[in-house]
C-alpha positions as a Markdown table, in Angstrom:
| # | Residue | x | y | z |
|---|---|---|---|---|
| 1 | Unk | 33.6 | -31.1 | -38.7 |
| 2 | Unk | 30.8 | -29.0 | -40.3 |
| 3 | Unk | 28.3 | -30.9 | -38.1 |
| 4 | Unk | 30.3 | -29.8 | -35.0 |
| 5 | Unk | 30.3 | -26.2 | -36.2 |
| 6 | Unk | 26.6 | -26.3 | -37.0 |
| 7 | Unk | 25.8 | -27.7 | -33.5 |
| 8 | Unk | 28.0 | -25.0 | -31.9 |
| 9 | Unk | 26.2 | -22.3 | -33.9 |
| 10 | Unk | 22.8 | -23.8 | -32.8 |
| 11 | Unk | 23.8 | -23.7 | -29.2 |
| 12 | Unk | 25.1 | -20.1 | -29.4 |
| 13 | Unk | 21.9 | -19.0 | -31.2 |
| 14 | Unk | 19.7 | -20.7 | -28.6 |
| 15 | Unk | 21.7 | -19.1 | -25.8 |
| 16 | Unk | 21.4 | -15.7 | -27.4 |
| 17 | Unk | 17.6 | -16.2 | -27.8 |
| 18 | Unk | 17.3 | -17.3 | -24.2 |
| 19 | Unk | 19.2 | -14.3 | -23.0 |
| 20 | Unk | 17.1 | -12.0 | -25.1 |
| 21 | Unk | 14.0 | -13.6 | -23.9 |
| 22 | Unk | 15.1 | -13.1 | -20.3 |
| 23 | Unk | 15.7 | -9.4 | -20.8 |
| 24 | Unk | 12.4 | -8.8 | -22.5 |
| 25 | Unk | 10.4 | -11.0 | -20.2 |
| 26 | Unk | 11.0 | -8.8 | -17.2 |
| 27 | Unk | 9.7 | -5.6 | -18.8 |
| 28 | Unk | 6.7 | -7.4 | -20.2 |
| 29 | Unk | 5.9 | -8.9 | -16.8 |
| 30 | Unk | 6.3 | -5.5 | -15.2 |
| 31 | Unk | 4.1 | -4.0 | -17.9 |
| 32 | Unk | 1.4 | -6.6 | -17.2 |
| 33 | Unk | 1.5 | -5.9 | -13.5 |
| 34 | Unk | 1.3 | -2.1 | -14.1 |
| 35 | Unk | -1.6 | -2.7 | -16.6 |
| 36 | Unk | -3.4 | -4.7 | -13.9 |
| 37 | Unk | -2.9 | -1.9 | -11.3 |
| 38 | Unk | -4.2 | 0.7 | -13.8 |
| 39 | Unk | -7.2 | -1.5 | -14.4 |
| 40 | Unk | -7.8 | -1.8 | -10.7 |
| 41 | Unk | -7.6 | 2.0 | -10.4 |
| 42 | Unk | -10.1 | 2.5 | -13.2 |
| 43 | Unk | -12.5 | 0.0 | -11.7 |
| 44 | Unk | -12.1 | 1.6 | -8.2 |
| 45 | Unk | -12.6 | 5.1 | -9.7 |
| 46 | Unk | -15.8 | 4.0 | -11.4 |
| 47 | Unk | -17.1 | 2.4 | -8.2 |
| 48 | Unk | -16.3 | 5.5 | -6.1 |
| 49 | Unk | -17.7 | 7.8 | -8.7 |
| 50 | Unk | -21.0 | 6.0 | -8.5 |
| 51 | Unk | -20.8 | 6.2 | -4.7 |
| 52 | Unk | -20.2 | 9.9 | -4.7 |
| 53 | Unk | -23.2 | 10.4 | -7.1 |
| 54 | Unk | -25.5 | 8.4 | -4.9 |
| 55 | Unk | -24.4 | 10.5 | -1.9 |
| 56 | Unk | -24.6 | 13.7 | -3.9 |
| 57 | Unk | -21.0 | 14.6 | -2.8 |
| 58 | Unk | -18.6 | 16.5 | -4.9 |
| 59 | Unk | -15.1 | 15.2 | -5.3 |
| 60 | Unk | -12.3 | 14.7 | -7.9 |
| 61 | Unk | -10.9 | 11.2 | -8.2 |
| 62 | Unk | -7.2 | 10.8 | -9.0 |
| 63 | Unk | -5.7 | 7.5 | -10.0 |
| 64 | Unk | -2.0 | 6.6 | -9.6 |
| 65 | Unk | 0.3 | 3.5 | -9.3 |
| 66 | Unk | 2.9 | 3.7 | -6.6 |
| 67 | Unk | 5.1 | 1.0 | -4.9 |
| 68 | Unk | 3.3 | -1.9 | -6.6 |
| 69 | Unk | -0.3 | -0.8 | -5.7 |
| 70 | Unk | -3.0 | 1.3 | -7.2 |
| 71 | Unk | -3.6 | 4.5 | -5.3 |
| 72 | Unk | -7.0 | 6.3 | -5.5 |
| 73 | Unk | -7.5 | 9.7 | -4.0 |
| 74 | Unk | -10.7 | 11.7 | -3.7 |
| 75 | Unk | -10.3 | 15.5 | -3.1 |
| 76 | Unk | -12.2 | 18.7 | -3.4 |
| 77 | Unk | -15.6 | 18.2 | -1.8 |
| 78 | Unk | -16.8 | 19.8 | 1.4 |
| 79 | Unk | -18.6 | 16.7 | 2.6 |
| 80 | Unk | -15.6 | 14.4 | 2.1 |
| 81 | Unk | -14.6 | 14.5 | 5.8 |
| 82 | Unk | -17.7 | 12.5 | 6.5 |
| 83 | Unk | -16.2 | 9.7 | 4.3 |
| 84 | Unk | -13.1 | 9.6 | 6.5 |
| 85 | Unk | -14.9 | 9.3 | 9.8 |
| 86 | Unk | -13.3 | 9.2 | 13.3 |
| 87 | Unk | -9.7 | 8.0 | 13.1 |
| 88 | Unk | -10.2 | 7.0 | 9.5 |
| 89 | Unk | -12.7 | 4.2 | 10.4 |
| 90 | Unk | -15.1 | 5.1 | 7.5 |
| 91 | Unk | -12.2 | 5.5 | 5.1 |
| 92 | Unk | -10.9 | 2.0 | 6.0 |
| 93 | Unk | -14.3 | 0.5 | 5.4 |
| 94 | Unk | -14.7 | 2.3 | 2.1 |
| 95 | Unk | -11.3 | 1.1 | 1.1 |
| 96 | Unk | -12.3 | -2.5 | 1.9 |
| 97 | Unk | -15.5 | -2.2 | -0.1 |
| 98 | Unk | -13.6 | -0.7 | -3.0 |
| 99 | Unk | -11.1 | -3.6 | -2.9 |
| 100 | Unk | -14.0 | -6.1 | -3.0 |
| 101 | Unk | -15.6 | -4.3 | -6.0 |
| 102 | Unk | -12.3 | -4.5 | -7.8 |
| 103 | Unk | -11.9 | -8.2 | -6.9 |
| 104 | Unk | -15.4 | -9.0 | -8.1 |
| 105 | Unk | -14.5 | -7.6 | -11.5 |
| 106 | Unk | -10.9 | -8.8 | -11.9 |
| 107 | Unk | -11.0 | -12.1 | -9.8 |
| 108 | Unk | -7.8 | -11.0 | -8.1 |
| 109 | Unk | -7.5 | -9.7 | -4.5 |
| 110 | Unk | -6.5 | -6.0 | -4.7 |
| 111 | Unk | -4.1 | -4.1 | -2.4 |
| 112 | Unk | -5.5 | -0.8 | -3.6 |
| 113 | Unk | -5.0 | 2.2 | -1.3 |
| 114 | Unk | -7.7 | 4.8 | -0.9 |
| 115 | Unk | -7.2 | 8.3 | 0.4 |
| 116 | Unk | -9.9 | 10.9 | 1.0 |
| 117 | Unk | -9.4 | 14.6 | 1.5 |
| 118 | Unk | -5.6 | 13.8 | 1.9 |
| 119 | Unk | -6.4 | 12.3 | 5.3 |
| 120 | Unk | -3.9 | 9.4 | 4.9 |
| 121 | Unk | -1.2 | 11.8 | 3.7 |
| 122 | Unk | -1.6 | 14.0 | 6.8 |
| 123 | Unk | -1.9 | 10.9 | 9.1 |
| 124 | Unk | 1.3 | 9.4 | 7.5 |
| 125 | Unk | 3.3 | 12.6 | 8.4 |
| 126 | Unk | 1.8 | 12.6 | 12.0 |
| 127 | Unk | 2.5 | 8.9 | 12.6 |
| 128 | Unk | 6.1 | 9.2 | 11.1 |
| 129 | Unk | 6.8 | 12.0 | 13.5 |
| 130 | Unk | 5.4 | 10.1 | 16.5 |
| 131 | Unk | 7.3 | 6.9 | 15.6 |
| 132 | Unk | 10.5 | 8.8 | 15.1 |
| 133 | Unk | 10.3 | 10.8 | 18.4 |
| 134 | Unk | 9.2 | 7.7 | 20.4 |
| 135 | Unk | 12.0 | 5.7 | 18.9 |
| 136 | Unk | 14.5 | 8.4 | 19.9 |
| 137 | Unk | 13.1 | 8.4 | 23.5 |
| 138 | Unk | 13.5 | 4.6 | 23.6 |
| 139 | Unk | 17.1 | 4.9 | 22.3 |
| 140 | Unk | 17.9 | 7.5 | 25.0 |
| 141 | Unk | 16.2 | 5.8 | 27.9 |
| 142 | Unk | 16.7 | 2.1 | 27.1 |
| 143 | Unk | 13.0 | 1.5 | 28.0 |
| 144 | Unk | 10.7 | -0.1 | 25.5 |
| 145 | Unk | 7.5 | 1.7 | 24.5 |
| 146 | Unk | 4.1 | 0.3 | 23.7 |
| 147 | Unk | 2.0 | 2.4 | 21.3 |
| 148 | Unk | -1.8 | 2.4 | 21.1 |
| 149 | Unk | -3.6 | 0.0 | 18.8 |
| 150 | Unk | -3.3 | 0.9 | 15.1 |
| 151 | Unk | -4.5 | -0.2 | 11.7 |
| 152 | Unk | -2.1 | -2.0 | 9.4 |
| 153 | Unk | -1.5 | 1.2 | 7.4 |
| 154 | Unk | -0.6 | 3.1 | 10.6 |
| 155 | Unk | 1.7 | 0.3 | 11.9 |
| 156 | Unk | 3.6 | 0.2 | 8.7 |
| 157 | Unk | 4.2 | 4.0 | 8.8 |
| 158 | Unk | 5.4 | 3.7 | 12.4 |
| 159 | Unk | 7.7 | 0.7 | 11.6 |
| 160 | Unk | 9.2 | 2.6 | 8.7 |
| 161 | Unk | 9.9 | 5.7 | 10.9 |
| 162 | Unk | 11.4 | 3.6 | 13.7 |
| 163 | Unk | 13.7 | 1.9 | 11.2 |
| 164 | Unk | 15.4 | 5.3 | 10.5 |
| 165 | Unk | 16.5 | 5.6 | 14.2 |
| 166 | Unk | 19.7 | 3.9 | 15.3 |
| 167 | Unk | 19.7 | 1.7 | 18.4 |
| 168 | Unk | 16.0 | 0.6 | 18.3 |
| 169 | Unk | 13.7 | -1.9 | 16.5 |
| 170 | Unk | 10.0 | -2.4 | 16.4 |
| 171 | Unk | 7.6 | -5.3 | 16.3 |
| 172 | Unk | 3.8 | -5.6 | 16.2 |
| 173 | Unk | 1.9 | -7.7 | 18.8 |
| 174 | Unk | -1.6 | -8.6 | 19.6 |
| 175 | Unk | -4.7 | -9.4 | 17.5 |
| 176 | Unk | -6.7 | -7.1 | 15.3 |
| 177 | Unk | -8.2 | -4.6 | 16.2 |
| 178 | Unk | -6.0 | -4.3 | 19.2 |
| 179 | Unk | -2.7 | -4.9 | 17.4 |
| 180 | Unk | 0.0 | -2.4 | 18.3 |
| 181 | Unk | 3.6 | -1.5 | 17.8 |
| 182 | Unk | 6.2 | -2.1 | 20.4 |
| 183 | Unk | 9.5 | -0.2 | 20.1 |
| 184 | Unk | 12.5 | -1.9 | 21.8 |
| 185 | Unk | 16.1 | -0.7 | 22.4 |
| 186 | Unk | 18.7 | -2.9 | 20.7 |
| 187 | Unk | 20.9 | -4.7 | 23.2 |
């Protein structure tokens, strides 16, 4: 009888240990992910600091973690608009170079987001408004709308804005760099 009680106690103890392990594993995993993102931001910040020094541009670098990705912003310098370029083309290229610099040091592909002179923040608001108003027109007219080609960042913002409007949905079609958003009325 005492062997049965001991076995039951052992099973309960191991069940409690497993439950405790599950509850602590998630925060540890989340902490490791956030630590990696902070490390990515630090590496990117150092890389961009060296770039600004080489160009002799002024700018303040801000690092943040948001929605499971490192966010690096450069603000404050007069010459920073040159680093954005027409329609953000230079910014996209700098973001890719920064991601590669991070990958070279960490061995992991980065999803880091770079913003310069708050261009992405302004563009996000502009695209969200365009996506919402176009979706409302599609819902009212019943006619689909094809938007001009966009970067992945721009398409995501538009898809998110379209999702807030009832009676429509959106899809991307085409190949990069001509990939675009199509907004359809729901049947």
